[in-house]
PDB file of C-alpha atoms in Angstrom:
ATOM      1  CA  UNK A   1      25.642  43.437   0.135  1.00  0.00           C
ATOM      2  CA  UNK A   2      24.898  41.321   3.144  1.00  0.00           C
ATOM      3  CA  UNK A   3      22.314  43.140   3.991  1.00  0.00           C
ATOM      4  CA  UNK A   4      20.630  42.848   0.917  1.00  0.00           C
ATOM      5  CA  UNK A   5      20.895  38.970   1.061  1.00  0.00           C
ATOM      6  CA  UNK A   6      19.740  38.850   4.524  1.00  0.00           C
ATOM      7  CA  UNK A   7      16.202  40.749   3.055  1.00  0.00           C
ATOM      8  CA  UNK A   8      16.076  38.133   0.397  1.00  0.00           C
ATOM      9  CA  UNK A   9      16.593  35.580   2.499  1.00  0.00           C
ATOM     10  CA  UNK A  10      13.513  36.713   4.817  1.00  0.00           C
ATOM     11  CA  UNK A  11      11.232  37.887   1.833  1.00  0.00           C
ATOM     12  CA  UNK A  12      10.559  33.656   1.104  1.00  0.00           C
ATOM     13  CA  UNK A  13      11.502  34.575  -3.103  1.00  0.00           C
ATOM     14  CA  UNK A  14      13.384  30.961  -2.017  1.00  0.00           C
ATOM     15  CA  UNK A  15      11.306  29.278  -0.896  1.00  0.00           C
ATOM     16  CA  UNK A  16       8.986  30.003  -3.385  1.00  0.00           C
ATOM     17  CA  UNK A  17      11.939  29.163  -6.189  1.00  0.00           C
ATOM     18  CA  UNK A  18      12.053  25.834  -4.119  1.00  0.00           C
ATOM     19  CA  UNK A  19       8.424  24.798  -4.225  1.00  0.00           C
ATOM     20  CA  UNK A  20       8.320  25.575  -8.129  1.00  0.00           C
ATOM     21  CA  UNK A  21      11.504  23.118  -8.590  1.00  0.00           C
ATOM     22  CA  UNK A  22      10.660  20.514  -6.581  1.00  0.00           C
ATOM     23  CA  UNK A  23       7.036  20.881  -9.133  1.00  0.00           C
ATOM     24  CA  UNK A  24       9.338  20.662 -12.220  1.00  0.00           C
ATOM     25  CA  UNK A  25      11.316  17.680 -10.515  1.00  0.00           C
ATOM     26  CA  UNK A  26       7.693  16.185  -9.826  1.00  0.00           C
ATOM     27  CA  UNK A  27       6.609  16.610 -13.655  1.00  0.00           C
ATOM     28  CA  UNK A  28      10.022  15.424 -14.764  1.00  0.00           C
ATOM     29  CA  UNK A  29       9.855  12.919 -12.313  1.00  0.00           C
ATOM     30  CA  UNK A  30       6.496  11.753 -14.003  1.00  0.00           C
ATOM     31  CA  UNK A  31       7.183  11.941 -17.569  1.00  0.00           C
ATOM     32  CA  UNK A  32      10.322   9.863 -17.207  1.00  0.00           C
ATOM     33  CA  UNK A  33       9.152   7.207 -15.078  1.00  0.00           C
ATOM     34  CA  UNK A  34       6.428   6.804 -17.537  1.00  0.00           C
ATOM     35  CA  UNK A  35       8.865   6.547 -20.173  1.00  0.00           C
ATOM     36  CA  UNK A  36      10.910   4.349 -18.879  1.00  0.00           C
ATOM     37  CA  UNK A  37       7.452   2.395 -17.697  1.00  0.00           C
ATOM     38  CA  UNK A  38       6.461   2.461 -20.908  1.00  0.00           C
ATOM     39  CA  UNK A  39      10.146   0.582 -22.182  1.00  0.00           C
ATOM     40  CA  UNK A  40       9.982  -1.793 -19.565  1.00  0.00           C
ATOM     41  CA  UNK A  41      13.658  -0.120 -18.306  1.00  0.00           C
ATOM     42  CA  UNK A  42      12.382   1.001 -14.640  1.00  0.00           C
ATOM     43  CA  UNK A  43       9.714  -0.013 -12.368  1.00  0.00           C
ATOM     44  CA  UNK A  44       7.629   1.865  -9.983  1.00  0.00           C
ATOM     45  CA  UNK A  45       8.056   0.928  -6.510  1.00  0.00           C
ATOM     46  CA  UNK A  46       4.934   3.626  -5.467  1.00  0.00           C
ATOM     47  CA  UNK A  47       2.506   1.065  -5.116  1.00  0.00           C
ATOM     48  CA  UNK A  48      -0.423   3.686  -5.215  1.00  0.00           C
ATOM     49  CA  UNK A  49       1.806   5.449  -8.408  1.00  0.00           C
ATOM     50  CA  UNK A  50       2.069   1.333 -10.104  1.00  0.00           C
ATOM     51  CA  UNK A  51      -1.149   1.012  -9.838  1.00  0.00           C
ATOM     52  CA  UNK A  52      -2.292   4.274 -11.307  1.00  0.00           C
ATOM     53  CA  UNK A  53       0.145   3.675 -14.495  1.00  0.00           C
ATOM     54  CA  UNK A  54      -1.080   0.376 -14.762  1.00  0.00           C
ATOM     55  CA  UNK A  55      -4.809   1.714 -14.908  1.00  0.00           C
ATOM     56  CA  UNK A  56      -3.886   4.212 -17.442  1.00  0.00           C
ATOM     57  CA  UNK A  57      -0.647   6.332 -17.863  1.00  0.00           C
ATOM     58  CA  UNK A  58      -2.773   9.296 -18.240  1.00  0.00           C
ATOM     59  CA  UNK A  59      -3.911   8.782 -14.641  1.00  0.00           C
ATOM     60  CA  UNK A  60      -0.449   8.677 -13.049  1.00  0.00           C
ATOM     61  CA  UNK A  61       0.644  11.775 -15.293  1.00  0.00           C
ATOM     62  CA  UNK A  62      -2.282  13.690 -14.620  1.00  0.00           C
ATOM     63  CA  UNK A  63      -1.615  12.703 -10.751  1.00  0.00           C
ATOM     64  CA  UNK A  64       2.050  14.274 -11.239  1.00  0.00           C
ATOM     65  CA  UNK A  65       0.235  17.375 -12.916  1.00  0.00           C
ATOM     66  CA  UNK A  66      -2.031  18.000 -10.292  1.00  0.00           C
ATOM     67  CA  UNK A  67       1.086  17.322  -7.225  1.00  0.00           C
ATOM     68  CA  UNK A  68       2.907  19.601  -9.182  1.00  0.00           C
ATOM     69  CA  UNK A  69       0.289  22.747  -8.866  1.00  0.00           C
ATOM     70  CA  UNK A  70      -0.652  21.725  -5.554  1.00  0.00           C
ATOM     71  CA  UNK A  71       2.972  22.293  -4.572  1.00  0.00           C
ATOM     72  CA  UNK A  72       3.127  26.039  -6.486  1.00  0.00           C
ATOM     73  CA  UNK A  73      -0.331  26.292  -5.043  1.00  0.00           C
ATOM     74  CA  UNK A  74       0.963  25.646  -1.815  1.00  0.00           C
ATOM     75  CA  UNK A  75       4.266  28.521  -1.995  1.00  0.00           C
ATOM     76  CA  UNK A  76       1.874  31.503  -1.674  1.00  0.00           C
ATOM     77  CA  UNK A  77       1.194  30.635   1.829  1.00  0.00           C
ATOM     78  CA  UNK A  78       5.048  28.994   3.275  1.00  0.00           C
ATOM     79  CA  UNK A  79       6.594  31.766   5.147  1.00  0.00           C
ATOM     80  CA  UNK A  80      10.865  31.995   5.093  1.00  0.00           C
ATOM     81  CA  UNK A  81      10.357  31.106   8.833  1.00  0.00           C
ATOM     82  CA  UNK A  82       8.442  27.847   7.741  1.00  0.00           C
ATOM     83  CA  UNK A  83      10.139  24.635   9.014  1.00  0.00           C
ATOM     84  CA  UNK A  84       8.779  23.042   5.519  1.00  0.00           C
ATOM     85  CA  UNK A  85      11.213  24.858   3.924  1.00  0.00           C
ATOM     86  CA  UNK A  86      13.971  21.950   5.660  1.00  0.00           C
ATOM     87  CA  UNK A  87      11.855  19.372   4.229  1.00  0.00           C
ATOM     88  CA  UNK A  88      11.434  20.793   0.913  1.00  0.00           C
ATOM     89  CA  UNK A  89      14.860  21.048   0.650  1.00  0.00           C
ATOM     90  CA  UNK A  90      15.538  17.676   1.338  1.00  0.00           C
ATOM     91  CA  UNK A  91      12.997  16.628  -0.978  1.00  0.00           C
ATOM     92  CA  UNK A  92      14.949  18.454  -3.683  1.00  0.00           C
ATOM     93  CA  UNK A  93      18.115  16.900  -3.161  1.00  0.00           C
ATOM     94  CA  UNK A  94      16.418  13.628  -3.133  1.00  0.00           C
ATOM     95  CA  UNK A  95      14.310  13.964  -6.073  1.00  0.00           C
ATOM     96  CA  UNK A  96      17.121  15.802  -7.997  1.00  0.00           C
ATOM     97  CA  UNK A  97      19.212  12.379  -7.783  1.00  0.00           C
ATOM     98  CA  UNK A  98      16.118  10.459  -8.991  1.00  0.00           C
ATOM     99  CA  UNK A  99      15.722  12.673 -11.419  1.00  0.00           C
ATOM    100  CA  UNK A 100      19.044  11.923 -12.566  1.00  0.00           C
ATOM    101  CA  UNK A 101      18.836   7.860 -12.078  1.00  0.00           C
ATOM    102  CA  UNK A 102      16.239   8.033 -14.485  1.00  0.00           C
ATOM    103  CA  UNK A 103      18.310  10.501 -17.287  1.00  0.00           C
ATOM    104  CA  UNK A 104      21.049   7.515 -16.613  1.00  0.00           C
ATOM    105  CA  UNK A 105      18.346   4.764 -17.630  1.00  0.00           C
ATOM    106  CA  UNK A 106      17.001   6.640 -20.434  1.00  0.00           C
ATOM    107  CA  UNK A 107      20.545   7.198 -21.575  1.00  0.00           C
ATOM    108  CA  UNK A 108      21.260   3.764 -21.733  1.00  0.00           C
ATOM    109  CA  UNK A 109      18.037   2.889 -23.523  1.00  0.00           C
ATOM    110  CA  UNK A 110      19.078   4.988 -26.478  1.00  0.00           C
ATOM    111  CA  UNK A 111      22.847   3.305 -26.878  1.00  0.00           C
ATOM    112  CA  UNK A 112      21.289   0.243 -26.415  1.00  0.00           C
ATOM    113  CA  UNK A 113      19.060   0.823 -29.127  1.00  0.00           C
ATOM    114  CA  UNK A 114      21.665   2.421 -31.745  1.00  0.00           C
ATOM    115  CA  UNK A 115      23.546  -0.996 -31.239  1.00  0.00           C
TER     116      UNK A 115
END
């Protein structure tokens, strides 16, 4: 059994699993920033992403899109030996809480508009 996690471990299947979430975090990421954008509950604090919403949302989602495939792009080629892989994990625990800030402020927009 350890032995067969130590193999998975080295064949990068993780890393790869890591790139594609921190993608989805990236699209999510996107989609509810411009929602909340778009409600006037959150404000971007990007000042390259603020000023690509306030040129057009499609530009900053379309941005998002493109980061997004970059990054599963980008997992063919990062080895399990990578030191990326420290980074991109750290990205994923920080986007993960943004992530969830923004479910919290979306959250309160609907009970705030039920009442």
């Amino acid at each position: 059994m350890i032995e067969l996690l130590k193999n998975k471990l080295k064949s990068g299947d993780h890393i790869k699993k890591l790139f594609y979430y921190l993608a989805f975090l990236n699209l999510l990421d996107g989609f509810l920033t411009a929602l909340g954008l778009h409600f006037n509950v959150i404000e971007e604090s990007n000042p390259l992403m603020r000023n690509l919403y306030d040129l057009h949302p499609f530009l900053f989602l379309s941005l998002k899109i493109i980061l997004s495939c970059l990054l599963i792009f980008l997992s063919i080629f990062i080895s399990a030996e990578s030191r990326v892989k420290l980074f991109a994990a750290g990205a994923s625990v920080v986007y993960s809480i943004v992530c969830l800030l923004h479910s919290v402020w979306i959250f309160s927009l609907i009970v705030n508009s039920i009442h």
